[in-house]
XYZ file of C-alpha atoms in Angstrom:
276
model
C 1.637 11.973 -2.885
C 1.654 8.214 -1.980
C 1.958 5.483 -4.352
C 1.327 2.238 -2.119
C 0.869 -0.285 1.441
C -3.752 -0.763 8.819
C -4.821 -3.029 11.174
C -8.324 -1.478 9.983
C -8.123 -3.481 6.775
C -10.795 -6.171 6.639
C -9.982 -9.970 6.784
C -10.636 -11.820 3.751
C -13.802 -13.958 3.785
C -14.375 -17.155 2.350
C -16.380 -17.461 -0.941
C -19.490 -19.456 -1.344
C -18.836 -22.852 0.461
C -17.235 -21.982 3.613
C -13.863 -23.665 4.603
C -10.166 -23.239 3.919
C -10.298 -25.187 0.703
C -12.560 -22.252 -1.377
C -10.121 -19.654 0.323
C -6.918 -21.579 -0.964
C -8.232 -22.190 -4.483
C -9.511 -18.369 -4.717
C -5.711 -17.493 -3.872
C -4.120 -19.932 -6.214
C -6.416 -18.789 -9.275
C -5.870 -15.164 -8.350
C -1.994 -15.982 -8.637
C -2.611 -17.915 -11.624
C -0.800 -21.059 -10.349
C -2.051 -24.622 -11.396
C -2.410 -27.288 -8.588
C 0.721 -29.365 -10.063
C 2.676 -26.174 -10.052
C 1.520 -25.230 -6.334
C 2.277 -28.810 -5.520
C 5.769 -29.002 -6.783
C 6.457 -25.726 -4.902
C 5.058 -26.906 -1.579
C 6.483 -30.529 -1.806
C 3.095 -32.023 -1.977
C 1.020 -33.424 -5.018
C -1.626 -32.376 -7.117
C -4.306 -34.755 -5.862
C -3.601 -33.459 -2.463
C -3.828 -30.015 -3.377
C -6.923 -30.915 -5.044
C -8.628 -32.848 -2.107
C -7.840 -29.761 0.051
C -9.412 -27.237 -2.261
C -12.781 -29.605 -2.491
C -13.024 -30.129 1.205
C -12.052 -33.896 1.053
C -8.841 -33.487 3.062
C -8.122 -31.116 6.025
C -4.651 -29.524 5.607
C -2.353 -29.411 8.691
C -1.553 -26.141 10.019
C 2.082 -26.616 8.646
C 0.350 -27.084 5.259
C -1.785 -24.059 5.335
C 1.165 -21.858 6.208
C 3.282 -23.592 3.569
C 0.756 -22.914 0.795
C -0.048 -19.435 1.845
C 3.763 -18.642 1.670
C 4.128 -20.200 -1.907
C 0.938 -18.274 -2.833
C 2.256 -15.031 -1.291
C -0.810 -14.535 0.813
C -0.549 -11.303 3.043
C -0.063 -12.217 6.712
C -3.524 -10.854 7.533
C -5.016 -13.466 5.217
C -2.989 -16.030 6.451
C -4.521 -15.769 9.716
C -7.812 -16.007 7.814
C -6.939 -19.167 6.278
C -5.666 -20.714 9.588
C -8.960 -19.805 11.143
C -10.959 -21.259 8.240
C -8.937 -24.691 8.666
C -9.782 -24.576 12.321
C -6.506 -23.318 13.682
C -5.770 -20.368 15.783
C -4.166 -17.333 14.112
C -0.363 -17.480 13.693
C 0.473 -13.750 13.388
C -0.649 -11.218 16.220
C -1.662 -7.695 15.375
C -0.059 -5.446 17.709
C -1.578 -1.905 17.783
C 1.464 0.550 16.508
C 1.195 2.580 20.078
C 1.767 -0.595 22.013
C 5.021 -0.354 24.083
C 6.402 -3.457 22.518
C 6.724 -1.515 19.141
C 8.291 1.563 20.737
C 11.848 0.570 18.936
C 10.244 0.126 15.720
C 8.387 3.582 16.054
C 11.744 5.217 17.020
C 13.587 3.631 14.225
C 10.931 4.805 11.551
C 10.760 8.336 13.038
C 14.822 8.315 12.828
C 14.735 6.882 9.089
C 12.076 9.608 7.904
C 13.953 12.343 9.405
C 17.169 11.334 8.128
C 15.663 11.574 4.660
C 15.136 15.414 5.096
C 15.253 17.501 3.296
C 13.351 15.085 1.035
C 9.710 14.288 1.992
C 9.081 10.781 3.646
C 6.024 9.415 5.377
C 5.002 6.137 7.013
C 1.482 4.609 6.132
C -0.356 1.687 6.490
C -2.642 -0.799 4.212
C -5.397 1.979 4.269
C -3.189 4.703 3.402
C -3.439 6.260 7.016
C -0.152 8.444 7.644
C 1.275 7.318 11.055
C 4.484 9.599 10.778
C 6.024 12.191 8.469
C 8.779 14.476 8.178
C 9.149 18.145 7.728
C 9.488 17.796 3.782
C 6.049 16.304 3.865
C 4.589 19.221 6.016
C 6.406 21.464 3.765
C 4.051 20.225 0.881
C 0.951 20.614 3.137
C 1.002 24.132 3.721
C -2.343 25.528 3.306
C -4.381 22.377 3.009
C -7.741 22.899 4.603
C -8.363 21.672 8.475
C -10.765 19.336 7.310
C -8.412 17.387 5.247
C -5.610 17.281 8.187
C -8.027 15.672 11.007
C -6.891 12.329 12.037
C -6.756 9.651 10.770
C -4.665 11.750 8.143
C -4.986 9.857 4.768
C -2.419 10.036 2.353
C -4.770 9.308 -0.924
C -7.566 11.892 0.154
C -4.853 14.809 0.821
C -3.528 13.733 -2.712
C -6.652 13.393 -4.776
C -9.262 15.787 -2.971
C -10.059 19.071 -4.867
C -9.315 20.840 -1.640
C -6.118 18.966 -1.013
C -2.987 18.573 -3.073
C -4.572 17.759 -6.255
C -5.003 21.531 -7.740
C -1.097 21.813 -7.492
C -0.277 18.775 -9.174
C 0.810 19.716 -12.548
C 0.334 16.258 -13.905
C -2.549 15.507 -12.086
C -4.285 13.053 -14.749
C -1.141 10.757 -14.895
C -0.571 10.924 -11.358
C -4.072 10.047 -10.285
C -4.226 7.436 -12.574
C -1.118 5.829 -11.158
C -2.525 6.211 -7.575
C -5.879 4.526 -8.421
C -4.095 1.668 -10.529
C -2.206 1.055 -7.487
C -5.230 1.027 -5.301
C -6.957 -1.490 -7.731
C -3.514 -3.875 -7.091
C -3.725 -3.658 -3.360
C -7.665 -4.227 -3.506
C -6.756 -7.505 -5.456
C -4.187 -8.476 -3.276
C -5.798 -7.828 0.247
C -9.416 -8.084 -1.154
C -10.185 -5.229 1.807
C -13.626 -3.723 1.850
C -12.525 -0.746 3.568
C -9.889 -0.262 1.183
C -12.303 -0.769 -1.802
C -14.617 1.870 -0.081
C -11.437 4.452 0.199
C -10.876 3.807 -3.638
C -14.561 4.467 -4.449
C -14.530 7.758 -2.553
C -11.106 9.034 -4.018
C -11.961 7.810 -7.725
C -15.279 9.969 -7.430
C -13.399 13.087 -6.740
C -13.938 15.634 -9.292
C -11.173 16.337 -11.880
C -11.513 19.822 -13.589
C -11.883 19.554 -17.364
C -8.545 21.724 -17.427
C -6.530 19.837 -15.126
C -3.116 19.714 -16.318
C -1.716 16.607 -18.074
C 0.625 15.197 -20.813
C -0.587 14.591 -24.247
C -1.200 10.797 -25.121
C 1.838 10.813 -27.413
C 4.119 13.200 -25.281
C 7.230 11.550 -24.153
C 7.914 11.383 -20.461
C 11.372 13.007 -19.864
C 11.923 10.791 -16.608
C 13.241 7.445 -15.836
C 9.941 6.952 -13.650
C 6.602 8.818 -13.584
C 7.201 12.005 -11.266
C 4.774 13.757 -9.420
C 5.058 17.474 -10.595
C 3.690 19.658 -7.772
C 3.829 23.664 -7.438
C 5.092 25.155 -4.231
C 5.689 28.563 -3.603
C 5.617 29.546 -7.369
C 8.229 26.468 -8.402
C 7.297 23.153 -9.565
C 9.152 20.475 -7.823
C 9.377 16.879 -9.192
C 9.565 13.838 -7.088
C 9.963 10.041 -7.787
C 8.147 7.765 -5.175
C 9.995 4.882 -3.503
C 8.361 2.431 -1.318
C 9.964 0.320 1.534
C 8.256 -2.541 3.443
C 9.546 -4.883 6.208
C 11.312 -8.111 5.397
C 9.627 -11.230 6.600
C 7.073 -9.578 9.130
C 5.603 -11.753 11.745
C 3.025 -9.146 12.966
C -0.020 -8.167 11.164
C 0.554 -4.436 11.559
C 4.106 -4.658 10.817
C 3.411 -6.367 7.808
C 0.955 -3.471 6.555
C 3.284 -0.482 7.131
C 5.249 1.101 4.116
C 7.764 3.935 4.170
C 7.352 6.142 1.212
C 9.905 8.521 0.088
C 9.679 11.242 -2.308
C 13.256 11.587 -4.115
C 13.926 14.547 -6.319
C 13.461 13.899 -10.089
C 15.709 16.970 -11.126
C 18.489 19.210 -9.758
C 16.284 22.201 -9.447
C 14.227 20.209 -6.787
C 17.198 19.042 -4.989
C 18.509 22.744 -4.853
C 15.445 24.185 -3.549
C 14.940 21.493 -1.029
C 18.199 21.874 0.406
C 17.853 25.926 0.421
C 14.387 25.551 2.241
C 15.070 22.589 4.902
C 18.831 23.085 5.623
């Protein structure tokens, strides 16, 4: 179902040689940015970047945040960088059920309801579902109760043999897409809980006769669809992901709104007749 990005994600930990320097070097190398290029972006010098990475110079709080911004470090990991440098975390992590986020929750609920009859849901960085509209609930008809226990997890629902997997007509392609998506998220966030979830869902058995396109078969869509059976019909959806711009809270930064848009006229017609 989902193709993305909770406060449950583990913070990044420093590699051997504790301190902000090794962390920044690891992020820079992961982004494949040279010290010179980073220094130009951050209005610094390659020498200063080198001194920070080797521990010869302690960066200011402003410099840590500036380097993190130019390295596109996720908000949660920016707090880890600040802690490693000896500063207090800059970004709070507000529980989603906190009254301070009432307006945000109401806005997300209104947004996903506005997508009906098309399916839409809100997930966090661990793919836990925080809100879903009637379109999603329609797809979850007859899913066993053990997969619907909180926290509801979109990856488990989609790939588990008792979940949506048997209904997905292009399971091999869609499964490969989701697993690759998770690998990119793991590389970005370095989250051990996310890695454990990946190992769990990647180990789910795939039937030998699971449907899938032949290697050289052309895909007649502008993007890879999820083709899923529902009450004897095959529905085709293209996934779209929305995140919040310039988030200043860890929880908000890790939320994503996923919508499943119809990939063909038949799916549009069926959904409109089912959920008027």
